Amino acid sequence: MSTLSFGLTMLVVGMGGTLLTLWLLTLFIRGLTALLPPPKNGNKPQA
Amino acid sequence: MLDAFLTGLQGLAEGFLHLDGASLVMIAIAGVMFYLAVAKDVEPLLLLPIGFGCLLANLPLSELMDQGGVLKTMYDFGIGNELFPLLIFIGIGSMTDFTPLLANPKLLLFGAAGQIGIFCTLLLALAFGFPREAAVAVASIGACDGPTVIYVSNLFAGLGKIDPSMVGALAVAAYSYMALVPILQPPIMRLLTTEKERATKMPPVSGKVSQAALIAFPIVVTIVTGIVAPKGLPLMGMVMLGNFMKVTGAVQRLTKASENEIANIATLFLGLAVGGTMAGATFLTTQTLLVFALGLVAIVIDTVGGVMLGKLWYYLSGGKMNPLVGAAGISAYPMAARLVQNEGQRWNRQNFLLMHAMGANTGGQIGSVMAAAIMLSVLKGIGMI
């Protein structure tokens, strides 16, 4: 693999993979917060 | 008798006789690190021990980095096997509050945009002739996260792909630029945004997240990221372990130990051992200067990436997103978030961006570790590690 191919592979797959994984995580977080909603009184939990 | 005196005196003069220019320059560099750490409060927890390790390793006839020497022992014990950065990651996880991110998960995308500097710098480093592994190590400065840089670079050092002395240069560059974020980011933020965009008022974050969601979050992140990028599992796993202990509240002693004693001891030993790798003969090269220059470029591009995504979001949302929030999508936590809050208030006194910025900033923490994990997994995929 040439240096240019290596660099472009890392850029496209690396950045694309990071973006895709984090987007996937946003979906999981949405699912989590929908499945486990805050209590009705709306108190912020003590984390 | 006189001969014995002379021989004895010669022994005392040995150190002076071996004092060379490189040692003197490195001692001066250690002095600069002390000045920054003590007088300017620039990342003192790291720069002070790194500076002292550098000083100890560069005194003439120092045997501290020889086999059996105290710095070499620390290096082998905790850096050669990646232990210290990972212990620090447990502490980072136990100190991070992901509530703002869970309240507004879209902000995680800023954490991705804030990593663009890593990959652009990788291309630049390759263009400057760095070998591939060294280029990846240099690019990791764009993660804006010291332990990640040390983890990635030391992985290559351990495989004999880069010189161990490069770990020291990379660590110093990473921590120095992290400390310089308040100076580096505001001009970029102002340059890329209009006054109207900067003054955009955002609604308050609800902050309503259930305890159960907060507890499930680190487990879900560990599983998802571990499956996507197994090579980065030690990094993400330790961050999420620390956070899991924090949010459950079940092991408060361990949480406190992680964020205090364990993180502090690991930081001290890591700093000393990294400083010990900064031997003048290998550190004082044009390559080191390039590492510092490329590290700066990486963090600038990260900020540009975050702010540009913020601008895009501003236009797509009809002016509801303040683009400054994008600048917090880097890993310098909570510094970058506070910076966004201050900058936002500068242009609109009624503007409170802190919680949004905290969400983006914690997204940046996850993003930086994820980017490193993805890079390592891609490298494994193409057979380089």
Tab-separated table of C-alpha atoms in Angstrom:
chain	number	residue	atom	x	y	z
A	1	MET	CA	0.000	0.000	0.000
A	2	SER	CA	1.411	3.398	-0.965
A	3	THR	CA	1.787	6.153	1.590
A	4	LEU	CA	-0.980	8.155	-0.096
A	5	SER	CA	-3.344	5.174	-0.037
A	6	PHE	CA	-2.512	4.613	3.612
A	7	GLY	CA	-3.173	8.251	4.498
A	8	LEU	CA	-6.443	8.385	2.600
A	9	THR	CA	-7.565	5.060	4.079
A	10	MET	CA	-6.934	6.377	7.572
A	11	LEU	CA	-8.713	9.646	6.765
A	12	VAL	CA	-11.793	8.100	5.176
A	13	VAL	CA	-12.156	4.931	7.261
A	14	GLY	CA	-10.824	6.525	10.453
A	15	MET	CA	-12.866	9.725	10.386
A	16	GLY	CA	-15.849	8.001	8.812
A	17	GLY	CA	-15.684	5.214	11.386
A	18	THR	CA	-15.463	7.703	14.245
A	19	LEU	CA	-18.419	9.692	12.933
A	20	LEU	CA	-20.481	6.578	12.285
A	21	THR	CA	-19.763	5.061	15.701
A	22	LEU	CA	-20.618	8.266	17.531
A	23	TRP	CA	-23.799	8.652	15.499
A	24	LEU	CA	-24.656	5.063	16.420
A	25	LEU	CA	-24.060	5.955	20.053
A	26	THR	CA	-26.460	8.912	19.818
A	27	LEU	CA	-29.137	6.446	18.688
A	28	PHE	CA	-28.357	4.140	21.600
A	29	ILE	CA	-28.469	7.062	24.032
A	30	ARG	CA	-31.836	8.134	22.625
A	31	GLY	CA	-33.051	4.571	23.093
A	32	LEU	CA	-31.725	4.501	26.646
A	33	THR	CA	-33.341	7.769	27.666
A	34	ALA	CA	-36.621	6.686	26.047
A	35	LEU	CA	-36.563	3.295	27.769
A	36	LEU	CA	-35.437	4.728	31.083
A	37	PRO	CA	-37.140	8.121	31.370
A	38	PRO	CA	-36.603	10.416	34.343
A	39	PRO	CA	-39.103	10.237	37.210
A	40	LYS	CA	-42.301	12.268	36.818
A	41	ASN	CA	-41.256	14.834	39.446
A	42	GLY	CA	-38.307	15.611	37.143
A	43	ASN	CA	-35.629	15.822	39.818
A	44	LYS	CA	-32.154	15.752	38.422
A	45	PRO	CA	-30.377	12.647	39.714
A	46	GLN	CA	-27.334	12.980	41.882
A	47	ALA	CA	-24.666	11.591	39.589
B	1	MET	CA	48.654	8.859	48.687
B	2	LEU	CA	48.682	11.875	46.380
B	3	ASP	CA	47.699	9.582	43.507
B	4	ALA	CA	44.668	8.412	45.507
B	5	PHE	CA	43.615	12.029	46.158
B	6	LEU	CA	43.947	12.882	42.490
B	7	THR	CA	42.016	9.804	41.405
B	8	GLY	CA	39.304	10.639	43.926
B	9	LEU	CA	39.121	14.215	42.675
B	10	GLN	CA	38.923	12.926	39.114
B	11	GLY	CA	35.880	10.906	40.139
B	12	LEU	CA	34.233	14.082	41.404
B	13	ALA	CA	35.058	15.890	38.161
B	14	GLU	CA	33.625	13.149	35.943
B	15	GLY	CA	30.191	14.741	35.843
B	16	PHE	CA	31.576	18.123	34.751
B	17	LEU	CA	33.734	16.478	32.107
B	18	HIS	CA	30.724	14.729	30.594
B	19	LEU	CA	28.482	17.804	30.570
B	20	ASP	CA	27.777	18.446	26.908
B	21	GLY	CA	25.713	20.936	24.936
B	22	ALA	CA	22.755	18.589	24.495
B	23	SER	CA	22.544	17.995	28.250
B	24	LEU	CA	22.607	21.727	28.926
B	25	VAL	CA	19.823	22.382	26.398
B	26	MET	CA	17.696	19.611	27.901
B	27	ILE	CA	18.271	20.967	31.411
B	28	ALA	CA	17.115	24.357	30.086
B	29	ILE	CA	14.019	22.698	28.569
B	30	ALA	CA	13.317	21.108	31.970
B	31	GLY	CA	13.639	24.622	33.427
B	32	VAL	CA	11.072	25.946	30.945
B	33	MET	CA	8.673	23.163	31.981
B	34	PHE	CA	9.188	24.062	35.660
B	35	TYR	CA	8.502	27.715	34.860
B	36	LEU	CA	5.313	26.880	32.957
B	37	ALA	CA	4.118	24.472	35.652
B	38	VAL	CA	4.977	26.543	38.725
B	39	ALA	CA	4.805	30.175	37.642
B	40	LYS	CA	2.185	29.943	34.895
B	41	ASP	CA	0.081	27.038	36.231
B	42	VAL	CA	0.265	25.310	32.837
B	43	GLU	CA	-0.709	21.636	33.380
B	44	PRO	CA	1.473	21.498	36.528
B	45	LEU	CA	0.419	17.957	37.437
B	46	LEU	CA	2.124	16.681	34.295
B	47	LEU	CA	4.715	19.254	33.277
B	48	LEU	CA	6.379	19.312	36.691
B	49	PRO	CA	7.121	15.547	36.899
B	50	ILE	CA	7.918	15.391	33.166
B	51	GLY	CA	10.351	18.269	33.619
B	52	PHE	CA	11.960	16.610	36.620
B	53	GLY	CA	12.253	13.293	34.805
B	54	CYS	CA	13.872	15.168	31.917
B	55	LEU	CA	16.295	16.843	34.322
B	56	LEU	CA	17.225	13.563	36.006
B	57	ALA	CA	17.750	11.743	32.711
B	58	ASN	CA	19.961	14.443	31.235
B	59	LEU	CA	22.409	15.060	34.044
B	60	PRO	CA	25.832	13.725	33.022
B	61	LEU	CA	26.434	10.048	33.789
B	62	SER	CA	22.827	9.667	34.930
B	63	GLU	CA	21.992	5.990	35.169
B	64	LEU	CA	18.325	6.489	35.958
B	65	MET	CA	17.175	5.330	32.528
B	66	ASP	CA	19.647	2.447	32.368
B	67	GLN	CA	18.424	-1.058	33.087
B	68	GLY	CA	17.637	-1.159	36.816
B	69	GLY	CA	17.550	2.642	37.120
B	70	VAL	CA	14.551	4.105	38.921
B	71	LEU	CA	13.082	5.893	35.891
B	72	LYS	CA	13.576	2.866	33.651
B	73	THR	CA	11.900	0.701	36.285
B	74	MET	CA	8.917	3.105	36.355
B	75	TYR	CA	8.839	3.110	32.547
B	76	ASP	CA	8.846	-0.681	32.329
B	77	PHE	CA	6.344	-1.013	35.167
B	78	GLY	CA	3.721	1.390	33.909
B	79	ILE	CA	4.395	2.816	30.467
B	80	GLY	CA	5.980	-0.016	28.559
B	81	ASN	CA	2.863	-2.057	29.286
B	82	GLU	CA	0.437	0.938	29.001
B	83	LEU	CA	-0.702	0.597	32.636
B	84	PHE	CA	-0.361	4.226	33.808
B	85	PRO	CA	-2.380	5.902	31.017
B	86	LEU	CA	-5.137	3.370	31.591
B	87	LEU	CA	-5.191	4.006	35.355
B	88	ILE	CA	-5.519	7.715	34.598
B	89	PHE	CA	-8.432	6.919	32.292
B	90	ILE	CA	-10.292	5.290	35.207
B	91	GLY	CA	-9.843	8.554	37.081
B	92	ILE	CA	-11.040	10.603	34.103
B	93	GLY	CA	-14.153	8.454	33.837
B	94	SER	CA	-14.890	8.816	37.524
B	95	MET	CA	-14.585	12.610	37.279
B	96	THR	CA	-16.792	13.060	34.203
B	97	ASP	CA	-20.496	13.846	34.333
B	98	PHE	CA	-22.207	12.687	31.146
B	99	THR	CA	-25.636	14.077	32.145
B	100	PRO	CA	-25.581	17.026	29.670
B	101	LEU	CA	-24.666	14.604	26.871
B	102	LEU	CA	-27.460	12.192	27.731
B	103	ALA	CA	-29.889	15.105	27.919
B	104	ASN	CA	-28.949	16.095	24.361
B	105	PRO	CA	-27.206	13.165	22.610
B	106	LYS	CA	-26.884	14.990	19.275
B	107	LEU	CA	-24.046	16.951	20.855
B	108	LEU	CA	-21.952	13.794	20.557
B	109	LEU	CA	-21.544	14.639	16.868
B	110	PHE	CA	-19.417	17.620	17.891
B	111	GLY	CA	-17.179	15.074	19.563
B	112	ALA	CA	-16.667	13.505	16.141
B	113	ALA	CA	-16.088	16.806	14.318
B	114	GLY	CA	-13.528	17.747	16.967
B	115	GLN	CA	-11.346	14.815	15.901
B	116	ILE	CA	-10.910	15.841	12.254
B	117	GLY	CA	-7.543	17.365	13.190
B	118	ILE	CA	-6.209	13.889	13.992
B	119	PHE	CA	-6.810	12.561	10.512
B	120	CYS	CA	-5.787	15.705	8.600
B	121	THR	CA	-2.574	15.897	10.633
B	122	LEU	CA	-1.892	12.268	9.827
B	123	LEU	CA	-1.869	13.192	6.128
B	124	LEU	CA	0.382	16.173	6.826
B	125	ALA	CA	2.813	14.092	8.898
B	126	LEU	CA	3.030	11.560	6.080
B	127	ALA	CA	3.673	14.413	3.630
B	128	PHE	CA	6.520	15.605	5.869
B	129	GLY	CA	8.100	12.171	5.593
B	130	PHE	CA	7.222	10.653	8.946
B	131	PRO	CA	7.045	6.850	8.844
B	132	ARG	CA	3.448	5.612	9.055
B	133	GLU	CA	3.428	4.608	12.717
B	134	ALA	CA	5.184	7.831	13.724
B	135	ALA	CA	2.650	9.816	11.669
B	136	VAL	CA	-0.218	8.137	13.523
B	137	ALA	CA	1.469	8.892	16.853
B	138	VAL	CA	1.948	12.563	15.918
B	139	ALA	CA	-1.628	12.817	14.676
B	140	SER	CA	-2.888	11.496	18.006
B	141	ILE	CA	-1.990	14.892	19.544
B	142	GLY	CA	-5.182	16.027	17.822
B	143	ALA	CA	-7.067	13.891	20.340
B	144	CYS	CA	-6.202	16.707	22.762
B	145	ASP	CA	-5.890	14.047	25.402
B	146	GLY	CA	-2.519	13.309	27.021
B	147	PRO	CA	-3.095	9.706	28.132
B	148	THR	CA	-4.421	8.789	24.667
B	149	VAL	CA	-1.296	10.228	23.027
B	150	ILE	CA	0.950	8.336	25.422
B	151	TYR	CA	-1.033	5.124	24.964
B	152	VAL	CA	-0.918	5.253	21.156
B	153	SER	CA	2.696	6.388	20.845
B	154	ASN	CA	3.956	3.944	23.425
B	155	LEU	CA	2.193	1.108	21.666
B	156	PHE	CA	4.363	1.819	18.630
B	157	ALA	CA	7.467	2.339	20.784
B	158	GLY	CA	6.859	-1.052	22.377
B	159	LEU	CA	6.650	-2.645	18.930
B	160	GLY	CA	9.915	-0.957	17.962
B	161	LYS	CA	8.151	1.113	15.283
B	162	ILE	CA	9.089	4.513	16.732
B	163	ASP	CA	11.933	5.704	18.955
B	164	PRO	CA	10.899	5.731	22.643
B	165	SER	CA	12.229	9.285	22.958
B	166	MET	CA	9.411	10.393	20.674
B	167	VAL	CA	6.910	9.466	23.413
B	168	GLY	CA	8.331	12.262	25.571
B	169	ALA	CA	8.125	14.857	22.786
B	170	LEU	CA	4.566	13.830	21.963
B	171	ALA	CA	3.465	13.920	25.591
B	172	VAL	CA	4.967	17.340	26.215
B	173	ALA	CA	3.420	18.685	22.992
B	174	ALA	CA	0.008	17.220	23.878
B	175	TYR	CA	-0.091	18.596	27.408
B	176	SER	CA	1.332	21.969	26.374
B	177	TYR	CA	-1.282	22.484	23.682
B	178	MET	CA	-4.078	21.288	25.972
B	179	ALA	CA	-3.023	24.026	28.359
B	180	LEU	CA	-2.941	26.526	25.506
B	181	VAL	CA	-6.519	25.780	24.385
B	182	PRO	CA	-7.812	29.030	26.005
B	183	ILE	CA	-5.336	30.980	23.877
B	184	LEU	CA	-5.674	28.961	20.669
B	185	GLN	CA	-9.436	28.595	20.375
B	186	PRO	CA	-11.002	32.075	20.772
B	187	PRO	CA	-9.343	33.653	17.689
B	188	ILE	CA	-10.450	30.687	15.554
B	189	MET	CA	-13.979	30.877	16.957
B	190	ARG	CA	-14.194	34.591	16.140
B	191	LEU	CA	-12.611	34.198	12.724
B	192	LEU	CA	-15.079	31.536	11.577
B	193	THR	CA	-18.318	32.997	12.948
B	194	THR	CA	-20.272	36.210	12.564
B	195	GLU	CA	-21.277	38.337	15.524
B	196	LYS	CA	-24.914	37.313	14.981
B	197	GLU	CA	-24.004	33.607	15.095
B	198	ARG	CA	-21.918	34.036	18.243
B	199	ALA	CA	-24.776	35.854	19.966
B	200	THR	CA	-27.257	33.047	19.230
B	201	LYS	CA	-29.194	32.330	22.408
B	202	MET	CA	-29.879	28.684	23.103
B	203	PRO	CA	-32.683	27.277	25.260
B	204	PRO	CA	-31.623	25.781	28.592
B	205	VAL	CA	-30.819	22.056	28.684
B	206	SER	CA	-33.486	20.210	30.661
B	207	GLY	CA	-30.901	18.144	32.538
B	208	LYS	CA	-33.589	15.567	33.251
B	209	VAL	CA	-31.951	12.171	32.887
B	210	SER	CA	-32.858	9.147	34.945
B	211	GLN	CA	-30.343	7.495	37.218
B	212	ALA	CA	-31.018	4.202	35.416
B	213	ALA	CA	-30.032	5.754	32.060
B	214	LEU	CA	-26.868	7.197	33.590
B	215	ILE	CA	-25.973	3.750	34.948
B	216	ALA	CA	-26.736	1.972	31.674
B	217	PHE	CA	-24.775	4.505	29.595
B	218	PRO	CA	-21.205	3.348	30.399
B	219	ILE	CA	-22.181	-0.282	29.855
B	220	VAL	CA	-23.774	0.449	26.474
B	221	VAL	CA	-20.805	2.571	25.352
B	222	THR	CA	-18.354	-0.138	26.409
B	223	ILE	CA	-20.235	-2.842	24.494
B	224	VAL	CA	-20.852	-0.792	21.323
B	225	THR	CA	-17.361	0.703	21.051
B	226	GLY	CA	-15.732	-2.569	22.110
B	227	ILE	CA	-17.450	-4.386	19.270
B	228	VAL	CA	-16.697	-1.663	16.690
B	229	ALA	CA	-13.065	-1.086	17.695
B	230	PRO	CA	-11.723	-3.849	19.945
B	231	LYS	CA	-8.168	-2.471	19.837
B	232	GLY	CA	-9.394	0.579	21.715
B	233	LEU	CA	-11.273	-1.358	24.362
B	234	PRO	CA	-8.617	-0.812	27.056
B	235	LEU	CA	-8.994	2.956	26.599
B	236	MET	CA	-12.782	3.207	26.454
B	237	GLY	CA	-13.281	0.361	28.924
B	238	MET	CA	-11.268	2.111	31.638
B	239	VAL	CA	-13.036	5.471	31.109
B	240	MET	CA	-16.406	3.766	31.318
B	241	LEU	CA	-15.381	1.667	34.338
B	242	GLY	CA	-14.543	4.882	36.202
B	243	ASN	CA	-17.852	6.431	35.168
B	244	PHE	CA	-19.841	3.310	36.037
B	245	MET	CA	-18.380	3.315	39.552
B	246	LYS	CA	-19.252	7.017	39.897
B	247	VAL	CA	-22.871	6.857	38.718
B	248	THR	CA	-23.820	3.705	40.596
B	249	GLY	CA	-22.534	5.161	43.855
B	250	ALA	CA	-22.063	1.576	45.025
B	251	VAL	CA	-18.294	1.749	45.425
B	252	GLN	CA	-17.618	5.257	46.636
B	253	ARG	CA	-14.286	4.287	48.171
B	254	LEU	CA	-13.077	2.949	44.839
B	255	THR	CA	-14.421	5.996	42.997
B	256	LYS	CA	-12.631	8.358	45.348
B	257	ALA	CA	-9.438	6.298	45.116
B	258	SER	CA	-9.684	6.327	41.297
B	259	GLU	CA	-10.083	10.061	41.017
B	260	ASN	CA	-7.528	10.840	43.713
B	261	GLU	CA	-4.873	8.395	44.887
B	262	ILE	CA	-4.731	6.097	41.849
B	263	ALA	CA	-4.863	8.907	39.279
B	264	ASN	CA	-2.345	10.964	41.249
B	265	ILE	CA	0.168	8.154	41.713
B	266	ALA	CA	-0.157	7.104	38.065
B	267	THR	CA	0.228	10.732	36.943
B	268	LEU	CA	3.386	11.217	39.005
B	269	PHE	CA	5.081	8.042	37.820
B	270	LEU	CA	3.907	8.529	34.236
B	271	GLY	CA	5.262	12.072	34.170
B	272	LEU	CA	8.640	11.093	35.615
B	273	ALA	CA	9.049	8.122	33.298
B	274	VAL	CA	7.980	10.084	30.202
B	275	GLY	CA	10.410	12.853	31.150
B	276	GLY	CA	13.079	10.177	31.481
B	277	THR	CA	12.696	9.298	27.803
B	278	MET	CA	13.676	12.846	26.784
B	279	ALA	CA	17.378	12.192	26.268
B	280	GLY	CA	19.087	15.116	24.544
B	281	ALA	CA	20.686	13.053	21.816
B	282	THR	CA	17.342	11.801	20.514
B	283	PHE	CA	15.056	14.653	21.590
B	284	LEU	CA	16.951	17.563	20.037
B	285	THR	CA	16.094	16.905	16.427
B	286	THR	CA	14.156	18.654	13.692
B	287	GLN	CA	11.645	15.831	14.082
B	288	THR	CA	10.778	17.121	17.562
B	289	LEU	CA	10.184	20.612	16.162
B	290	LEU	CA	7.932	19.106	13.501
B	291	VAL	CA	6.042	17.154	16.165
B	292	PHE	CA	5.305	20.414	18.000
B	293	ALA	CA	4.310	22.211	14.787
B	294	LEU	CA	2.020	19.402	13.639
B	295	GLY	CA	0.499	19.098	17.110
B	296	LEU	CA	-0.459	22.764	16.938
B	297	VAL	CA	-1.969	22.269	13.477
B	298	ALA	CA	-3.952	19.270	14.759
B	299	ILE	CA	-5.618	21.218	17.554
B	300	VAL	CA	-6.351	24.188	15.280
B	301	ILE	CA	-8.022	21.880	12.719
B	302	ASP	CA	-10.007	20.179	15.510
B	303	THR	CA	-11.420	23.548	16.521
B	304	VAL	CA	-12.139	24.494	12.920
B	305	GLY	CA	-13.959	21.169	12.421
B	306	GLY	CA	-16.120	21.671	15.514
B	307	VAL	CA	-17.023	25.277	14.729
B	308	MET	CA	-17.776	24.502	11.075
B	309	LEU	CA	-20.157	21.713	12.106
B	310	GLY	CA	-21.684	24.243	14.491
B	311	LYS	CA	-22.187	26.671	11.611
B	312	LEU	CA	-23.774	23.990	9.464
B	313	TRP	CA	-26.049	23.087	12.376
B	314	TYR	CA	-26.876	26.785	12.865
B	315	TYR	CA	-28.132	27.077	9.277
B	316	LEU	CA	-29.893	23.693	9.209
B	317	SER	CA	-31.708	24.449	12.471
B	318	GLY	CA	-32.767	27.900	11.380
B	319	GLY	CA	-30.386	29.672	13.749
B	320	LYS	CA	-31.092	27.641	16.883
B	321	MET	CA	-27.566	26.269	17.448
B	322	ASN	CA	-24.780	28.587	18.547
B	323	PRO	CA	-21.780	27.513	16.426
B	324	LEU	CA	-19.391	28.283	19.287
B	325	VAL	CA	-20.617	25.112	21.025
B	326	GLY	CA	-18.788	23.127	18.316
B	327	ALA	CA	-15.439	24.343	19.629
B	328	ALA	CA	-16.079	22.327	22.798
B	329	GLY	CA	-16.053	19.074	20.824
B	330	ILE	CA	-12.459	18.408	21.858
B	331	SER	CA	-11.253	16.410	24.813
B	332	ALA	CA	-9.884	19.253	26.974
B	333	TYR	CA	-12.526	18.862	29.702
B	334	PRO	CA	-13.983	21.043	31.143
B	335	MET	CA	-11.694	23.809	29.897
B	336	ALA	CA	-13.133	23.921	26.357
B	337	ALA	CA	-16.720	24.061	27.650
B	338	ARG	CA	-15.969	26.952	29.993
B	339	LEU	CA	-14.248	28.749	27.156
B	340	VAL	CA	-17.374	28.462	24.987
B	341	GLN	CA	-19.512	29.772	27.858
B	342	ASN	CA	-17.226	32.786	28.330
B	343	GLU	CA	-17.033	33.498	24.614
B	344	GLY	CA	-20.817	33.201	24.232
B	345	GLN	CA	-21.442	35.612	27.112
B	346	ARG	CA	-19.001	38.063	25.626
B	347	TRP	CA	-21.332	38.525	22.636
B	348	ASN	CA	-24.657	38.100	24.430
B	349	ARG	CA	-24.849	38.608	28.190
B	350	GLN	CA	-28.115	36.636	28.279
B	351	ASN	CA	-26.494	33.586	26.754
B	352	PHE	CA	-25.801	30.502	28.858
B	353	LEU	CA	-24.059	27.904	26.721
B	354	LEU	CA	-22.297	25.993	29.486
B	355	MET	CA	-24.539	22.922	29.641
B	356	HIS	CA	-24.620	22.605	25.841
B	357	ALA	CA	-20.864	23.015	25.746
B	358	MET	CA	-20.425	20.448	28.547
B	359	GLY	CA	-22.413	17.989	26.441
B	360	ALA	CA	-20.198	18.642	23.419
B	361	ASN	CA	-17.093	18.492	25.616
B	362	THR	CA	-17.935	15.112	27.127
B	363	GLY	CA	-18.758	14.060	23.554
B	364	GLY	CA	-15.225	15.185	22.687
B	365	GLN	CA	-13.833	12.969	25.438
B	366	ILE	CA	-15.644	9.962	24.040
B	367	GLY	CA	-14.803	11.065	20.478
B	368	SER	CA	-11.076	11.355	21.118
B	369	VAL	CA	-10.854	7.907	22.666
B	370	MET	CA	-13.076	6.520	19.901
B	371	ALA	CA	-10.919	8.081	17.173
B	372	ALA	CA	-7.800	6.517	18.699
B	373	ALA	CA	-9.602	3.192	19.042
B	374	ILE	CA	-10.774	3.316	15.416
B	375	MET	CA	-7.267	4.213	14.199
B	376	LEU	CA	-5.746	1.286	16.068
B	377	SER	CA	-8.404	-1.082	14.763
B	378	VAL	CA	-7.896	0.127	11.175
B	379	LEU	CA	-4.134	-0.345	11.598
B	380	LYS	CA	-4.756	-3.867	12.854
B	381	GLY	CA	-7.077	-4.434	9.914
B	382	ILE	CA	-4.359	-3.503	7.441
B	383	GLY	CA	-1.822	-5.595	9.324
B	384	MET	CA	0.379	-2.833	10.745
B	385	ILE	CA	-0.004	-3.800	14.386
